[in-house]
Amino acid sequence: MERLVSIVGLFAMIGIAWCFSTARWRINLRVVFGGIFLQILFAVLILKTSAGEALFRAVGDFFNAVLVFSDEGAGFLFNIFPRS
């Protein structure tokens, strides 16, 4: 039942966007359904395979490390964290 609610919500959001569009004839359905397909593919990859989970965890860890480095650099540059 929860999945049905999610699917209905997804198509409701697409329908609302279509209703408020000023150029409905310019909407490329191939792009819309391609994006939905990619979301489903990534969800299956991450949630159902250990390799996909490990890959996305490694990517997340990489970006977290970059954020830590940028915090350290900003602290050094602006003297936010005084060094003893």
mmCIF file of N, CA and C in Angstrom:
data_model
loop_
_atom_site.group_PDB
_atom_site.id
_atom_site.type_symbol
_atom_site.label_atom_id
_atom_site.label_comp_id
_atom_site.label_asym_id
_atom_site.label_seq_id
_atom_site.Cartn_x
_atom_site.Cartn_y
_atom_site.Cartn_z
ATOM 1 N N MET A 1 0.823 -1.200 0.000
ATOM 2 C CA MET A 1 0.000 0.000 0.000
ATOM 3 C C MET A 1 0.866 1.262 0.000
ATOM 4 N N GLU A 2 1.983 1.230 0.750
ATOM 5 C CA GLU A 2 2.854 2.404 0.817
ATOM 6 C C GLU A 2 3.479 2.699 -0.543
ATOM 7 N N ARG A 3 3.827 1.650 -1.275
ATOM 8 C CA ARG A 3 4.408 1.858 -2.602
ATOM 9 C C ARG A 3 3.384 2.453 -3.551
ATOM 10 N N LEU A 4 2.143 2.031 -3.426
ATOM 11 C CA LEU A 4 1.088 2.568 -4.282
ATOM 12 C C LEU A 4 0.906 4.061 -4.020
ATOM 13 N N VAL A 5 0.941 4.450 -2.759
ATOM 14 C CA VAL A 5 0.822 5.864 -2.399
ATOM 15 C C VAL A 5 1.991 6.651 -2.989
ATOM 16 N N SER A 6 3.193 6.086 -2.949
ATOM 17 C CA SER A 6 4.367 6.765 -3.509
ATOM 18 C C SER A 6 4.238 6.934 -5.017
ATOM 19 N N ILE A 7 3.784 5.898 -5.692
ATOM 20 C CA ILE A 7 3.632 5.967 -7.151
ATOM 21 C C ILE A 7 2.562 6.983 -7.527
ATOM 22 N N VAL A 8 1.443 6.962 -6.814
ATOM 23 C CA VAL A 8 0.381 7.932 -7.081
ATOM 24 C C VAL A 8 0.879 9.352 -6.812
ATOM 25 N N GLY A 9 1.636 9.532 -5.742
ATOM 26 C CA GLY A 9 2.194 10.845 -5.422
ATOM 27 C C GLY A 9 3.155 11.336 -6.492
ATOM 28 N N LEU A 10 3.965 10.435 -7.016
ATOM 29 C CA LEU A 10 4.906 10.809 -8.073
ATOM 30 C C LEU A 10 4.158 11.302 -9.303
ATOM 31 N N PHE A 11 3.156 10.539 -9.733
ATOM 32 C CA PHE A 11 2.404 10.954 -10.907
ATOM 33 C C PHE A 11 1.521 12.175 -10.621
ATOM 34 N N ALA A 12 1.101 12.356 -9.380
ATOM 35 C CA ALA A 12 0.356 13.571 -9.021
ATOM 36 C C ALA A 12 1.246 14.799 -9.147
ATOM 37 N N MET A 13 2.495 14.685 -8.700
ATOM 38 C CA MET A 13 3.422 15.815 -8.827
ATOM 39 C C MET A 13 3.706 16.136 -10.293
ATOM 40 N N ILE A 14 3.862 15.110 -11.109
ATOM 41 C CA ILE A 14 4.069 15.333 -12.539
ATOM 42 C C ILE A 14 2.831 15.983 -13.142
ATOM 43 N N GLY A 15 1.653 15.528 -12.748
ATOM 44 C CA GLY A 15 0.411 16.113 -13.252
ATOM 45 C C GLY A 15 0.237 17.558 -12.839
ATOM 46 N N ILE A 16 0.579 17.881 -11.608
ATOM 47 C CA ILE A 16 0.486 19.266 -11.134
ATOM 48 C C ILE A 16 1.447 20.149 -11.919
ATOM 49 N N ALA A 17 2.679 19.652 -12.139
ATOM 50 C CA ALA A 17 3.645 20.426 -12.926
ATOM 51 C C ALA A 17 3.131 20.638 -14.342
ATOM 52 N N TRP A 18 2.497 19.628 -14.916
ATOM 53 C CA TRP A 18 1.945 19.745 -16.265
ATOM 54 C C TRP A 18 0.805 20.768 -16.292
ATOM 55 N N CYS A 19 -0.053 20.747 -15.273
ATOM 56 C CA CYS A 19 -1.178 21.684 -15.211
ATOM 57 C C CYS A 19 -0.720 23.133 -15.115
ATOM 58 N N PHE A 20 0.348 23.390 -14.391
ATOM 59 C CA PHE A 20 0.832 24.756 -14.212
ATOM 60 C C PHE A 20 1.809 25.197 -15.298
ATOM 61 N N SER A 21 2.106 24.305 -16.235
ATOM 62 C CA SER A 21 3.028 24.640 -17.306
ATOM 63 C C SER A 21 2.379 25.611 -18.281
ATOM 64 N N THR A 22 3.169 26.551 -18.771
ATOM 65 C CA THR A 22 2.658 27.488 -19.773
ATOM 66 C C THR A 22 2.951 27.004 -21.189
ATOM 67 N N ALA A 23 3.801 26.004 -21.321
ATOM 68 C CA ALA A 23 4.154 25.467 -22.643
ATOM 69 C C ALA A 23 4.066 23.946 -22.584
ATOM 70 N N ARG A 24 2.861 23.420 -22.428
ATOM 71 C CA ARG A 24 2.668 21.974 -22.259
ATOM 72 C C ARG A 24 3.162 21.184 -23.457
ATOM 73 N N TRP A 25 3.084 21.757 -24.652
ATOM 74 C CA TRP A 25 3.482 21.034 -25.858
ATOM 75 C C TRP A 25 4.996 20.855 -25.961
ATOM 76 N N ARG A 26 5.763 21.577 -25.134
ATOM 77 C CA ARG A 26 7.223 21.473 -25.181
ATOM 78 C C ARG A 26 7.770 20.449 -24.206
ATOM 79 N N ILE A 27 6.905 19.819 -23.423
ATOM 80 C CA ILE A 27 7.357 18.817 -22.459
ATOM 81 C C ILE A 27 7.740 17.562 -23.220
ATOM 82 N N ASN A 28 8.963 17.113 -23.011
ATOM 83 C CA ASN A 28 9.465 15.914 -23.663
ATOM 84 C C ASN A 28 9.220 14.724 -22.733
ATOM 85 N N LEU A 29 8.247 13.899 -23.059
ATOM 86 C CA LEU A 29 7.894 12.766 -22.200
ATOM 87 C C LEU A 29 9.024 11.750 -22.105
ATOM 88 N N ARG A 30 9.852 11.682 -23.138
ATOM 89 C CA ARG A 30 10.990 10.768 -23.086
ATOM 90 C C ARG A 30 11.937 11.147 -21.942
ATOM 91 N N VAL A 31 12.146 12.434 -21.746
ATOM 92 C CA VAL A 31 13.009 12.905 -20.659
ATOM 93 C C VAL A 31 12.354 12.636 -19.302
ATOM 94 N N VAL A 32 11.045 12.879 -19.202
ATOM 95 C CA VAL A 32 10.327 12.657 -17.938
ATOM 96 C C VAL A 32 10.389 11.190 -17.536
ATOM 97 N N PHE A 33 10.029 10.307 -18.461
ATOM 98 C CA PHE A 33 10.031 8.884 -18.130
ATOM 99 C C PHE A 33 11.441 8.324 -18.002
ATOM 100 N N GLY A 34 12.397 8.912 -18.707
ATOM 101 C CA GLY A 34 13.796 8.525 -18.527
ATOM 102 C C GLY A 34 14.290 8.860 -17.129
ATOM 103 N N GLY A 35 13.885 10.019 -16.613
ATOM 104 C CA GLY A 35 14.260 10.394 -15.241
ATOM 105 C C GLY A 35 13.636 9.482 -14.204
ATOM 106 N N ILE A 36 12.373 9.119 -14.420
ATOM 107 C CA ILE A 36 11.708 8.187 -13.501
ATOM 108 C C ILE A 36 12.416 6.838 -13.535
ATOM 109 N N PHE A 37 12.774 6.384 -14.746
ATOM 110 C CA PHE A 37 13.488 5.116 -14.879
ATOM 111 C C PHE A 37 14.818 5.155 -14.144
ATOM 112 N N LEU A 38 15.563 6.268 -14.269
ATOM 113 C CA LEU A 38 16.847 6.382 -13.571
ATOM 114 C C LEU A 38 16.667 6.371 -12.058
ATOM 115 N N GLN A 39 15.602 6.999 -11.557
ATOM 116 C CA GLN A 39 15.340 6.968 -10.113
ATOM 117 C C GLN A 39 15.097 5.541 -9.641
ATOM 118 N N ILE A 40 14.311 4.798 -10.396
ATOM 119 C CA ILE A 40 14.026 3.409 -10.029
ATOM 120 C C ILE A 40 15.300 2.574 -10.106
ATOM 121 N N LEU A 41 16.102 2.794 -11.154
ATOM 122 C CA LEU A 41 17.348 2.046 -11.308
ATOM 123 C C LEU A 41 18.303 2.303 -10.146
ATOM 124 N N PHE A 42 18.483 3.569 -9.775
ATOM 125 C CA PHE A 42 19.369 3.892 -8.653
ATOM 126 C C PHE A 42 18.820 3.339 -7.335
ATOM 127 N N ALA A 43 17.513 3.378 -7.151
ATOM 128 C CA ALA A 43 16.923 2.836 -5.922
ATOM 129 C C ALA A 43 17.186 1.344 -5.814
ATOM 130 N N VAL A 44 16.991 0.625 -6.898
ATOM 131 C CA VAL A 44 17.251 -0.819 -6.882
ATOM 132 C C VAL A 44 18.732 -1.082 -6.655
ATOM 133 N N LEU A 45 19.576 -0.316 -7.328
ATOM 134 C CA LEU A 45 21.023 -0.491 -7.188
ATOM 135 C C LEU A 45 21.472 -0.266 -5.749
ATOM 136 N N ILE A 46 20.978 0.777 -5.122
ATOM 137 C CA ILE A 46 21.421 1.115 -3.772
ATOM 138 C C ILE A 46 20.780 0.208 -2.726
ATOM 139 N N LEU A 47 19.487 -0.045 -2.852
ATOM 140 C CA LEU A 47 18.768 -0.752 -1.797
ATOM 141 C C LEU A 47 18.835 -2.268 -1.897
ATOM 142 N N LYS A 48 19.075 -2.786 -3.091
ATOM 143 C CA LYS A 48 18.992 -4.239 -3.260
ATOM 144 C C LYS A 48 20.320 -4.925 -3.522
ATOM 145 N N THR A 49 21.393 -4.182 -3.799
ATOM 146 C CA THR A 49 22.681 -4.813 -4.047
ATOM 147 C C THR A 49 23.721 -4.267 -3.075
ATOM 148 N N SER A 50 24.562 -5.158 -2.591
ATOM 149 C CA SER A 50 25.604 -4.718 -1.662
ATOM 150 C C SER A 50 26.686 -3.918 -2.383
ATOM 151 N N ALA A 51 26.943 -4.254 -3.654
ATOM 152 C CA ALA A 51 27.942 -3.503 -4.420
ATOM 153 C C ALA A 51 27.478 -2.062 -4.643
ATOM 154 N N GLY A 52 26.206 -1.878 -4.956
ATOM 155 C CA GLY A 52 25.676 -0.534 -5.150
ATOM 156 C C GLY A 52 25.713 0.270 -3.875
ATOM 157 N N GLU A 53 25.367 -0.381 -2.779
ATOM 158 C CA GLU A 53 25.416 0.309 -1.487
ATOM 159 C C GLU A 53 26.844 0.721 -1.155
ATOM 160 N N ALA A 54 27.801 -0.183 -1.383
ATOM 161 C CA ALA A 54 29.201 0.132 -1.100
ATOM 162 C C ALA A 54 29.703 1.267 -1.989
ATOM 163 N N LEU A 55 29.310 1.253 -3.254
ATOM 164 C CA LEU A 55 29.726 2.308 -4.177
ATOM 165 C C LEU A 55 29.204 3.667 -3.727
ATOM 166 N N PHE A 56 27.926 3.745 -3.411
ATOM 167 C CA PHE A 56 27.357 5.029 -3.007
ATOM 168 C C PHE A 56 27.856 5.455 -1.625
ATOM 169 N N ARG A 57 28.182 4.498 -0.761
ATOM 170 C CA ARG A 57 28.766 4.844 0.532
ATOM 171 C C ARG A 57 30.165 5.434 0.327
ATOM 172 N N ALA A 58 30.944 4.853 -0.599
ATOM 173 C CA ALA A 58 32.287 5.368 -0.881
ATOM 174 C C ALA A 58 32.212 6.769 -1.479
ATOM 175 N N VAL A 59 31.279 6.998 -2.382
ATOM 176 C CA VAL A 59 31.107 8.335 -2.968
ATOM 177 C C VAL A 59 30.715 9.335 -1.877
ATOM 178 N N GLY A 60 29.809 8.939 -0.989
ATOM 179 C CA GLY A 60 29.407 9.811 0.116
ATOM 180 C C GLY A 60 30.558 10.116 1.054
ATOM 181 N N ASP A 61 31.375 9.100 1.360
ATOM 182 C CA ASP A 61 32.539 9.319 2.221
ATOM 183 C C ASP A 61 33.542 10.273 1.572
ATOM 184 N N PHE A 62 33.718 10.151 0.253
ATOM 185 C CA PHE A 62 34.623 11.053 -0.463
ATOM 186 C C PHE A 62 34.163 12.501 -0.325
ATOM 187 N N PHE A 63 32.873 12.745 -0.556
ATOM 188 C CA PHE A 63 32.383 14.120 -0.480
ATOM 189 C C PHE A 63 32.389 14.642 0.959
ATOM 190 N N ASN A 64 32.177 13.775 1.927
ATOM 191 C CA ASN A 64 32.297 14.201 3.325
ATOM 192 C C ASN A 64 33.731 14.608 3.643
ATOM 193 N N ALA A 65 34.700 13.871 3.107
ATOM 194 C CA ALA A 65 36.107 14.226 3.316
ATOM 195 C C ALA A 65 36.424 15.572 2.673
ATOM 196 N N VAL A 66 35.895 15.817 1.487
ATOM 197 C CA VAL A 66 36.111 17.102 0.826
ATOM 198 C C VAL A 66 35.525 18.234 1.678
ATOM 199 N N LEU A 67 34.354 18.013 2.271
ATOM 200 C CA LEU A 67 33.765 19.035 3.138
ATOM 201 C C LEU A 67 34.615 19.298 4.373
ATOM 202 N N VAL A 68 35.189 18.253 4.951
ATOM 203 C CA VAL A 68 36.062 18.433 6.114
ATOM 204 C C VAL A 68 37.297 19.243 5.724
ATOM 205 N N PHE A 69 37.880 18.911 4.565
ATOM 206 C CA PHE A 69 39.048 19.664 4.098
ATOM 207 C C PHE A 69 38.703 21.126 3.847
ATOM 208 N N SER A 70 37.524 21.382 3.273
ATOM 209 C CA SER A 70 37.144 22.775 3.006
ATOM 210 C C SER A 70 36.889 23.527 4.308
ATOM 211 N N ASP A 71 36.343 22.864 5.319
ATOM 212 C CA ASP A 71 36.176 23.505 6.627
ATOM 213 C C ASP A 71 37.522 23.853 7.239
ATOM 214 N N GLU A 72 38.470 22.930 7.144
ATOM 215 C CA GLU A 72 39.811 23.199 7.680
ATOM 216 C C GLU A 72 40.470 24.357 6.928
ATOM 217 N N GLY A 73 40.316 24.380 5.614
ATOM 218 C CA GLY A 73 40.900 25.459 4.827
ATOM 219 C C GLY A 73 40.279 26.808 5.148
ATOM 220 N N ALA A 74 38.955 26.827 5.300
ATOM 221 C CA ALA A 74 38.281 28.080 5.655
ATOM 222 C C ALA A 74 38.698 28.531 7.049
ATOM 223 N N GLY A 75 38.839 27.584 7.960
ATOM 224 C CA GLY A 75 39.283 27.933 9.303
ATOM 225 C C GLY A 75 40.685 28.514 9.307
ATOM 226 N N PHE A 76 41.555 27.957 8.487
ATOM 227 C CA PHE A 76 42.916 28.477 8.394
ATOM 228 C C PHE A 76 42.923 29.858 7.743
ATOM 229 N N LEU A 77 42.167 30.005 6.664
ATOM 230 C CA LEU A 77 42.168 31.250 5.898
ATOM 231 C C LEU A 77 41.580 32.411 6.702
ATOM 232 N N PHE A 78 40.490 32.161 7.381
ATOM 233 C CA PHE A 78 39.797 33.234 8.094
ATOM 234 C C PHE A 78 40.057 33.212 9.597
ATOM 235 N N ASN A 79 40.943 32.339 10.028
ATOM 236 C CA ASN A 79 41.327 32.239 11.433
ATOM 237 C C ASN A 79 40.101 32.000 12.324
ATOM 238 N N ILE A 80 39.202 31.163 11.856
ATOM 239 C CA ILE A 80 38.006 30.847 12.631
ATOM 240 C C ILE A 80 38.374 29.940 13.797
ATOM 241 N N PHE A 81 39.253 28.994 13.533
ATOM 242 C CA PHE A 81 39.679 28.053 14.571
ATOM 243 C C PHE A 81 41.123 28.372 14.903
ATOM 244 N N PRO A 82 41.343 29.208 15.927
ATOM 245 C CA PRO A 82 42.734 29.594 16.242
ATOM 246 C C PRO A 82 43.588 28.395 16.609
ATOM 247 N N ARG A 83 44.784 28.372 16.058
ATOM 248 C CA ARG A 83 45.730 27.293 16.338
ATOM 249 C C ARG A 83 46.539 27.650 17.579
ATOM 250 N N SER A 84 46.826 26.673 18.395
ATOM 251 C CA SER A 84 47.599 26.925 19.626
ATOM 252 C C SER A 84 49.069 26.951 19.307
#
